[in-house]
Short mmCIF file of C-alpha atoms in Angstrom, two decimals:
data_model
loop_
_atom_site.label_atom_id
_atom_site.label_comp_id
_atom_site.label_asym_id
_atom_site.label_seq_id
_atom_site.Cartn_x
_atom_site.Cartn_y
_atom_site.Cartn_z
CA UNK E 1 1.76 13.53 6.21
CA UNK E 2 3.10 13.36 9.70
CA UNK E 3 6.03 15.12 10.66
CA UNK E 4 8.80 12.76 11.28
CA UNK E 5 12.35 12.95 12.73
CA UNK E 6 14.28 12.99 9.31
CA UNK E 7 12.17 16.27 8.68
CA UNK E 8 13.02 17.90 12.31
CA UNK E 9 16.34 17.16 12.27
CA UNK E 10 17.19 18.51 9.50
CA UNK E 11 14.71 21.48 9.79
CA UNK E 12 17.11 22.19 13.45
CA UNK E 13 20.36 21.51 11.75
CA UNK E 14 19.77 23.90 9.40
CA UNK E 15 17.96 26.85 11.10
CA UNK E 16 21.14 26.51 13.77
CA UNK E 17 23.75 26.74 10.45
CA UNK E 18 22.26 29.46 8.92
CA UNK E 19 22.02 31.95 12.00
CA UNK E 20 25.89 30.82 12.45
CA UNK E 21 26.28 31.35 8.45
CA UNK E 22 24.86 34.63 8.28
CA UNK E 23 26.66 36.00 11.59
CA UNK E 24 29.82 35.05 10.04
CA UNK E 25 28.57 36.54 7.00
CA UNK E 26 28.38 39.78 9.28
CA UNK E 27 31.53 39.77 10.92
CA UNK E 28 33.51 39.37 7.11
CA UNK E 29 31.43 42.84 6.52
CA UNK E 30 32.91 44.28 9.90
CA UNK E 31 35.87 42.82 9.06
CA UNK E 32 36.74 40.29 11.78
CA UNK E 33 38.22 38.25 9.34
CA UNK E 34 39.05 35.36 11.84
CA UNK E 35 36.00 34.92 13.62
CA UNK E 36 33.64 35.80 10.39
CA UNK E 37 35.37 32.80 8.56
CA UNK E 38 35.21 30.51 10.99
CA UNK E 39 31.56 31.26 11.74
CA UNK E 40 31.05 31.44 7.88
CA UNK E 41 32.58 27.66 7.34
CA UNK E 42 31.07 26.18 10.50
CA UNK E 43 27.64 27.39 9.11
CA UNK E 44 28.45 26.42 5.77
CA UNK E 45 29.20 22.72 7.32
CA UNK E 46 25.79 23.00 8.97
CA UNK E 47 23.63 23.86 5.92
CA UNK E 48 25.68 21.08 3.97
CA UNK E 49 24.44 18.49 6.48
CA UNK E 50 21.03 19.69 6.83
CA UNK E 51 20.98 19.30 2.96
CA UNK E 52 22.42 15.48 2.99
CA UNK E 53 20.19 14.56 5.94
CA UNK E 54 17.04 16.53 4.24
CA UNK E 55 17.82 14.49 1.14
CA UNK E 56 18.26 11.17 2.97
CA UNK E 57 14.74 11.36 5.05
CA UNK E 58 13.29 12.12 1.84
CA UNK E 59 14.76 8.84 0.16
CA UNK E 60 12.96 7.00 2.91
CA UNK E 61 9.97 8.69 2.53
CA UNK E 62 9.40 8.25 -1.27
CA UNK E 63 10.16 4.08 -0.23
CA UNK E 64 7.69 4.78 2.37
CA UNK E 65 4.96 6.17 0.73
CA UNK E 66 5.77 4.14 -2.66
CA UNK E 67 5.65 0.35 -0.63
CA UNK E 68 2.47 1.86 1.94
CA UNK E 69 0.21 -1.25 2.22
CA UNK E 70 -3.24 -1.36 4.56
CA UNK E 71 -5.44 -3.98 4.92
CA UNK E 72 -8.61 -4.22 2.96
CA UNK E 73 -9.88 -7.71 4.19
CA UNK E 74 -9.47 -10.69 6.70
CA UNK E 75 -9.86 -14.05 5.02
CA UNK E 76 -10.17 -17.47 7.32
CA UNK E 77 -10.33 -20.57 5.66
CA UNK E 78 -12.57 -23.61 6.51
CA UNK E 79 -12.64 -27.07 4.94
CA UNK E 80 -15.97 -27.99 4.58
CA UNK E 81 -15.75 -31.19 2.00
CA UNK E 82 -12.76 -31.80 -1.36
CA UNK E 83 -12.19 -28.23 -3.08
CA UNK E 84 -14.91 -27.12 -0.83
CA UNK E 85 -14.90 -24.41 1.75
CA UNK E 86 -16.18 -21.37 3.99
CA UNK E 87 -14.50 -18.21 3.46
CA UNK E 88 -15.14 -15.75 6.30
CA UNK E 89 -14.26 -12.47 5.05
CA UNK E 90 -13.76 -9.33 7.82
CA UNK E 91 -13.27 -5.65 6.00
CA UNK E 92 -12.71 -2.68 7.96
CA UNK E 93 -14.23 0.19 8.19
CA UNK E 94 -13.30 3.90 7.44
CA UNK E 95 -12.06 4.06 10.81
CA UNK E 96 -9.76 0.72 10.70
CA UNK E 97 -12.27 -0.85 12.83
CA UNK E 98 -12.48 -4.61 11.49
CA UNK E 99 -16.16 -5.61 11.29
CA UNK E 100 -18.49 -8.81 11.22
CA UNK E 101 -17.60 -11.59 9.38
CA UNK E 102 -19.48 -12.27 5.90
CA UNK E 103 -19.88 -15.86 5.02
CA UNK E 104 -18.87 -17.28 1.63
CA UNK E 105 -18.82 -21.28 0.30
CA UNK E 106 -15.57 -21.12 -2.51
CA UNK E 107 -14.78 -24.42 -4.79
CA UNK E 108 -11.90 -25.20 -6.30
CA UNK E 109 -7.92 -24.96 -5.08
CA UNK E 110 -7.34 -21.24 -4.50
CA UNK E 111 -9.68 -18.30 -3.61
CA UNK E 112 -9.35 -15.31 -5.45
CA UNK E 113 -10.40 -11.55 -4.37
CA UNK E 114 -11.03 -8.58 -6.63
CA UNK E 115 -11.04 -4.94 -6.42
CA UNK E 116 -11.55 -2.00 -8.85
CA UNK E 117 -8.37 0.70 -7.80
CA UNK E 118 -7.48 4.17 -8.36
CA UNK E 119 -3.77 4.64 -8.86
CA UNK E 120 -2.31 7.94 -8.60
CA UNK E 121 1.14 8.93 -10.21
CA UNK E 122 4.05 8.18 -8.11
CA UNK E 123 4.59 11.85 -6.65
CA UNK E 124 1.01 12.29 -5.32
CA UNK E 125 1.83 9.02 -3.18
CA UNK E 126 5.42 10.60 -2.23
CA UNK E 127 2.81 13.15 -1.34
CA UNK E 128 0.45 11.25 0.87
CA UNK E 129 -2.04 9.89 -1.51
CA UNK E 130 -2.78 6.20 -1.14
CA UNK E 131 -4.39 4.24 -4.16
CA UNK E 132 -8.21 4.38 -3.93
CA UNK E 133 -9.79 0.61 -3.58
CA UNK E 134 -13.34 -1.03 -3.60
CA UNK E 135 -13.75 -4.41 -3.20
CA UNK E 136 -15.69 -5.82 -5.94
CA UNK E 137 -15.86 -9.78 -5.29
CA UNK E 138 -14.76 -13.28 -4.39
CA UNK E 139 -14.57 -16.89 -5.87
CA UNK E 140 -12.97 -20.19 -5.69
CA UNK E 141 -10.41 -21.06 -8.27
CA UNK E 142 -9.60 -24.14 -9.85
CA UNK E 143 -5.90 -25.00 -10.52
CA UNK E 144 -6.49 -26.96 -13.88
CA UNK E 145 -7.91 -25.08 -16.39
CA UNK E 146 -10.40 -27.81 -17.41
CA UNK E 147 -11.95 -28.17 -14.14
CA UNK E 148 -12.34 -24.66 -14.26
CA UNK E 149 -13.77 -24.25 -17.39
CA UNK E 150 -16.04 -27.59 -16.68
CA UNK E 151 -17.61 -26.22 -13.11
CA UNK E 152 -20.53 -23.56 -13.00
CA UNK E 153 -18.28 -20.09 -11.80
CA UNK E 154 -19.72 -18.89 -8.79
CA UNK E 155 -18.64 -15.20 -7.51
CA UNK E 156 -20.28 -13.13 -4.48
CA UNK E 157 -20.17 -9.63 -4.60
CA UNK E 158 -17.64 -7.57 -2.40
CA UNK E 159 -19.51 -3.68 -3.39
CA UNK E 160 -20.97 -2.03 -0.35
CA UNK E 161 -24.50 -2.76 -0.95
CA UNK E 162 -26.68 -0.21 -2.85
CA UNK E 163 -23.32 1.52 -4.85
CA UNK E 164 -21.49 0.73 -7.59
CA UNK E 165 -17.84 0.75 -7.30
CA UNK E 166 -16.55 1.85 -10.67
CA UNK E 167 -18.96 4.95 -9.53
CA UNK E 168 -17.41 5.11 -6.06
CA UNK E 169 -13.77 5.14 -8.02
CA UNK E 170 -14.92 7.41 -10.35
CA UNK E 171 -16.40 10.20 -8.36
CA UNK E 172 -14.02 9.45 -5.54
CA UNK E 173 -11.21 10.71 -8.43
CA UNK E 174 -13.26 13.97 -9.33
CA UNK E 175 -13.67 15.03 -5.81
CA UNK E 176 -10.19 16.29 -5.17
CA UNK E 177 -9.79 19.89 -7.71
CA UNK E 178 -5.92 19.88 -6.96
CA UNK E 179 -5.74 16.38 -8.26
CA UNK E 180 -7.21 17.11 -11.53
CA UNK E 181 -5.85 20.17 -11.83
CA UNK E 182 -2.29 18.39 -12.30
CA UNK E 183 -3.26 14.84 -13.92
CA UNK E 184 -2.67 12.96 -10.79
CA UNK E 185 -4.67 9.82 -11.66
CA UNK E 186 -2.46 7.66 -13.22
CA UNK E 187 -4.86 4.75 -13.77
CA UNK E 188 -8.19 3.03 -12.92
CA UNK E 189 -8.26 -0.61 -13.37
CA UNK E 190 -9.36 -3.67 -12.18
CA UNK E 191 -6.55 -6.26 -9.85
CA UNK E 192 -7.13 -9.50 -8.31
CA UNK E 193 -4.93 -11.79 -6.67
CA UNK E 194 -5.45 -15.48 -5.42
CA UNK E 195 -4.12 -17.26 -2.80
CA UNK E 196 -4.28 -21.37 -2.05
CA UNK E 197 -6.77 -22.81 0.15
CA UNK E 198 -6.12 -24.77 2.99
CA UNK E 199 -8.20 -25.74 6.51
CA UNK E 200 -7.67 -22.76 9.35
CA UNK E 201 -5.68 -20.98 6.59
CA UNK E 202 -5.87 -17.04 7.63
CA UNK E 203 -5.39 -14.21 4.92
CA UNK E 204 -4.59 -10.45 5.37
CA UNK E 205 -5.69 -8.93 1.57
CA UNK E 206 -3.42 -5.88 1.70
CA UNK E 207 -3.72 -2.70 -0.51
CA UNK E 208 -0.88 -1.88 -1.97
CA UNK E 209 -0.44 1.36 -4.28
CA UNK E 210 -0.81 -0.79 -7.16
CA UNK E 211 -3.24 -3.95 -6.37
CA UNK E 212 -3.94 -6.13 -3.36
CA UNK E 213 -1.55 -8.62 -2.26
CA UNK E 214 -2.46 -12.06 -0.26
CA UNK E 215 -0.19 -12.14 2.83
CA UNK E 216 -0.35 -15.56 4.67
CA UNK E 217 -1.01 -14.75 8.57
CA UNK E 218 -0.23 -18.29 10.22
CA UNK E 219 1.14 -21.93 9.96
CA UNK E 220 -1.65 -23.35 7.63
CA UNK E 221 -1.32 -20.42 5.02
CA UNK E 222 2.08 -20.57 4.74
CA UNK E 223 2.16 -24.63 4.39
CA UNK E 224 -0.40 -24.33 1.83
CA UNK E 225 1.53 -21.96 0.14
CA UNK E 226 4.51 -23.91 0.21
CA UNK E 227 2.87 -26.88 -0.94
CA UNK E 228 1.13 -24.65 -3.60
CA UNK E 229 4.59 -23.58 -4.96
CA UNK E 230 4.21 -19.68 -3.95
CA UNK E 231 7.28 -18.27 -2.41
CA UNK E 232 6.63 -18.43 1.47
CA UNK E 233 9.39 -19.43 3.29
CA UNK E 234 9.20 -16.75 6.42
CA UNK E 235 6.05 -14.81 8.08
CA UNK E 236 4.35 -11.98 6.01
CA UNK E 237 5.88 -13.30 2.78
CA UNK E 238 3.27 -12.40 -0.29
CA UNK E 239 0.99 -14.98 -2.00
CA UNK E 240 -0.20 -13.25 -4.59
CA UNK E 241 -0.44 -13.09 -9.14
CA UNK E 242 -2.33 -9.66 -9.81
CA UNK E 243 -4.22 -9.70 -12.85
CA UNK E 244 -3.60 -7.31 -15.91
CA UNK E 245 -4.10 -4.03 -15.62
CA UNK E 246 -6.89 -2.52 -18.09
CA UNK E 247 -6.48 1.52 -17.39
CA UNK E 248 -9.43 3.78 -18.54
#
C-alpha cells in the first residue's frame, strides 16, 4: 500500500513525543524534577496524539480498502430494433489501458454481465488485497419472466480466449504461500449484475470486493434507470442486483 499522510503524520508526531518523553524520562533520573515533568507530560501528550491520529488514518483506511472499486468493463448501448441492441464492451488491460471494443447483439430489457470472483477475508483487503475477477459473459435480459423463459437465451463469452476462468481463479488463489498459509480466501463464487437498456446508454462495470456493480456514466443511463425503477437520482449512483453467492 502507498504511504499516505495519516501514516506520516502520525509516524512524525510520535517519533518527536517520544525523544521529548524519554529526555524527560532522563532528567526525573537526574533529578530536575521541573523540567523532567514537563518534558515527561509534553511527550506523553505527543505519543497520545500520535496514537488517536494513528488510529483515525487507520479507520479510513479499512473504509478505503473495504469500498476499493476498479473498473472491469465499458458498456455503450445501441438501439438497433424493440428489445434489440449492440453492446460494445471495452475491458482493460493489466495495465489499466482500456482496449478495443468487442461487439455484442443483447435482446430483451436489461443486459446482464457475469464474472467468477475471488474474495479474500476482510483484513487481507485492509491489507491491500483486492478481490480477484474474470469476466465470464454477457446477455440480454427480459423483464417478464415469460418472455424470458419463451425466447432462445443467448450469452457470449467474456473468458480471455484459450483459459478457463474458474482455472485462472483457482490457480490465481494458490499462487500467493502467505495467503494460504493464513486462510485468506474467504470465497470463490460466481456474481452478476444487470443494468436497463436504453439508446447511447454508457456503463462503467466496477469491481467491487464483493461483485461488480453497474454504474450509469451519462444522461441516457441514468433516465433509463429511472424509468427502470433503480435508484439513480445523481451521477455515479449504482444500478446493480448481484446474484447469490455459491462459495466453494
Amino acid at each position: 500500500m502507498n504511504v499516505s499522510i495519516w501514516w506520516t503524520i502520525p509516524a512524525l508526531t510520535g517519533l518527536i513525543g517520544l525523544v521529548i518523553f524519554l529526555g524527560g524520562v532522563g532528567r526525573l533520573f537526574k533529578l530536575r524534577m521541573a523540567s523532567g515533568l514537563s518534558r515527561f507530560l509534553f511527550g506523553g501528550v505527543f505519543l497520545a496524539g500520535a496514537m488517536v491520529t494513528a488510529l483515525f488514518g487507520m479507520n479510513l483506511q479499512t473504509y478505503a480498502r473495504l469500498t476499493h472499486e476498479r473498473i472491469a468493463a465499458q458498456v455503450t448501448l445501441e438501439e438497433l430494433g424493440p428489445r434489440l441492441y449492440r453492446a460494445s464492451v471495452v475491458v482493460p488491460n493489466d495495465k489499466g489501458v482500456m482496449g478495443e471494443p468487442r461487439y455484442y447483439e443483447l435482446t430483451g430489457d436489461a443486459m446482464r454481465m457475469d464474472a467468477r470472483f475471488l474474495k479474500w477475508r476482510p483484513w487481507a483487503n485492509v491489507a491491500g488485497y483486492d478481490a480477484i475477477y474474470r469476466l465470464d459473459r454477457i446477455q440480454g435480459r427480459f423483464d417478464e419472466v415469460s418472455m424470458e423463459n419463451a425466447t432462445p437465451p443467448i450469452a457470449y463469452d467474456l473468458a480471455p480466449e484459450a483459459r478457463s476462468a474458474g482455472l485462472d481463479i483457482y490457480q490465481l488463489s494458490r499462487q500467493n504461500e502467505m495467503m494460504k498459509k493464513f486462510n485468506a480466501v474467504d470465497a470463490i463464487y460466481g456474481a452478476g449484475s444487470y443494468a436497463p437498456m436504453a439508446d447511447g446508454a454508457v456503463y462503467d462495470m466496477m469491481a467491487t470486493q464483493s461483485g461488480l456493480v453497474p454504474r450509469p456514466q451519462n444522461e441516457a443511463a441514468r433516465a433509463a434507470a429511472l424509468k427502470w425503477g433503480a435508484p439513480s437520482g445523481k451521477p455515479g449512483n449504482a444500478v446493480s442486483i448481484t446474484s447469490g453467492q455459491d462459495a466453494n
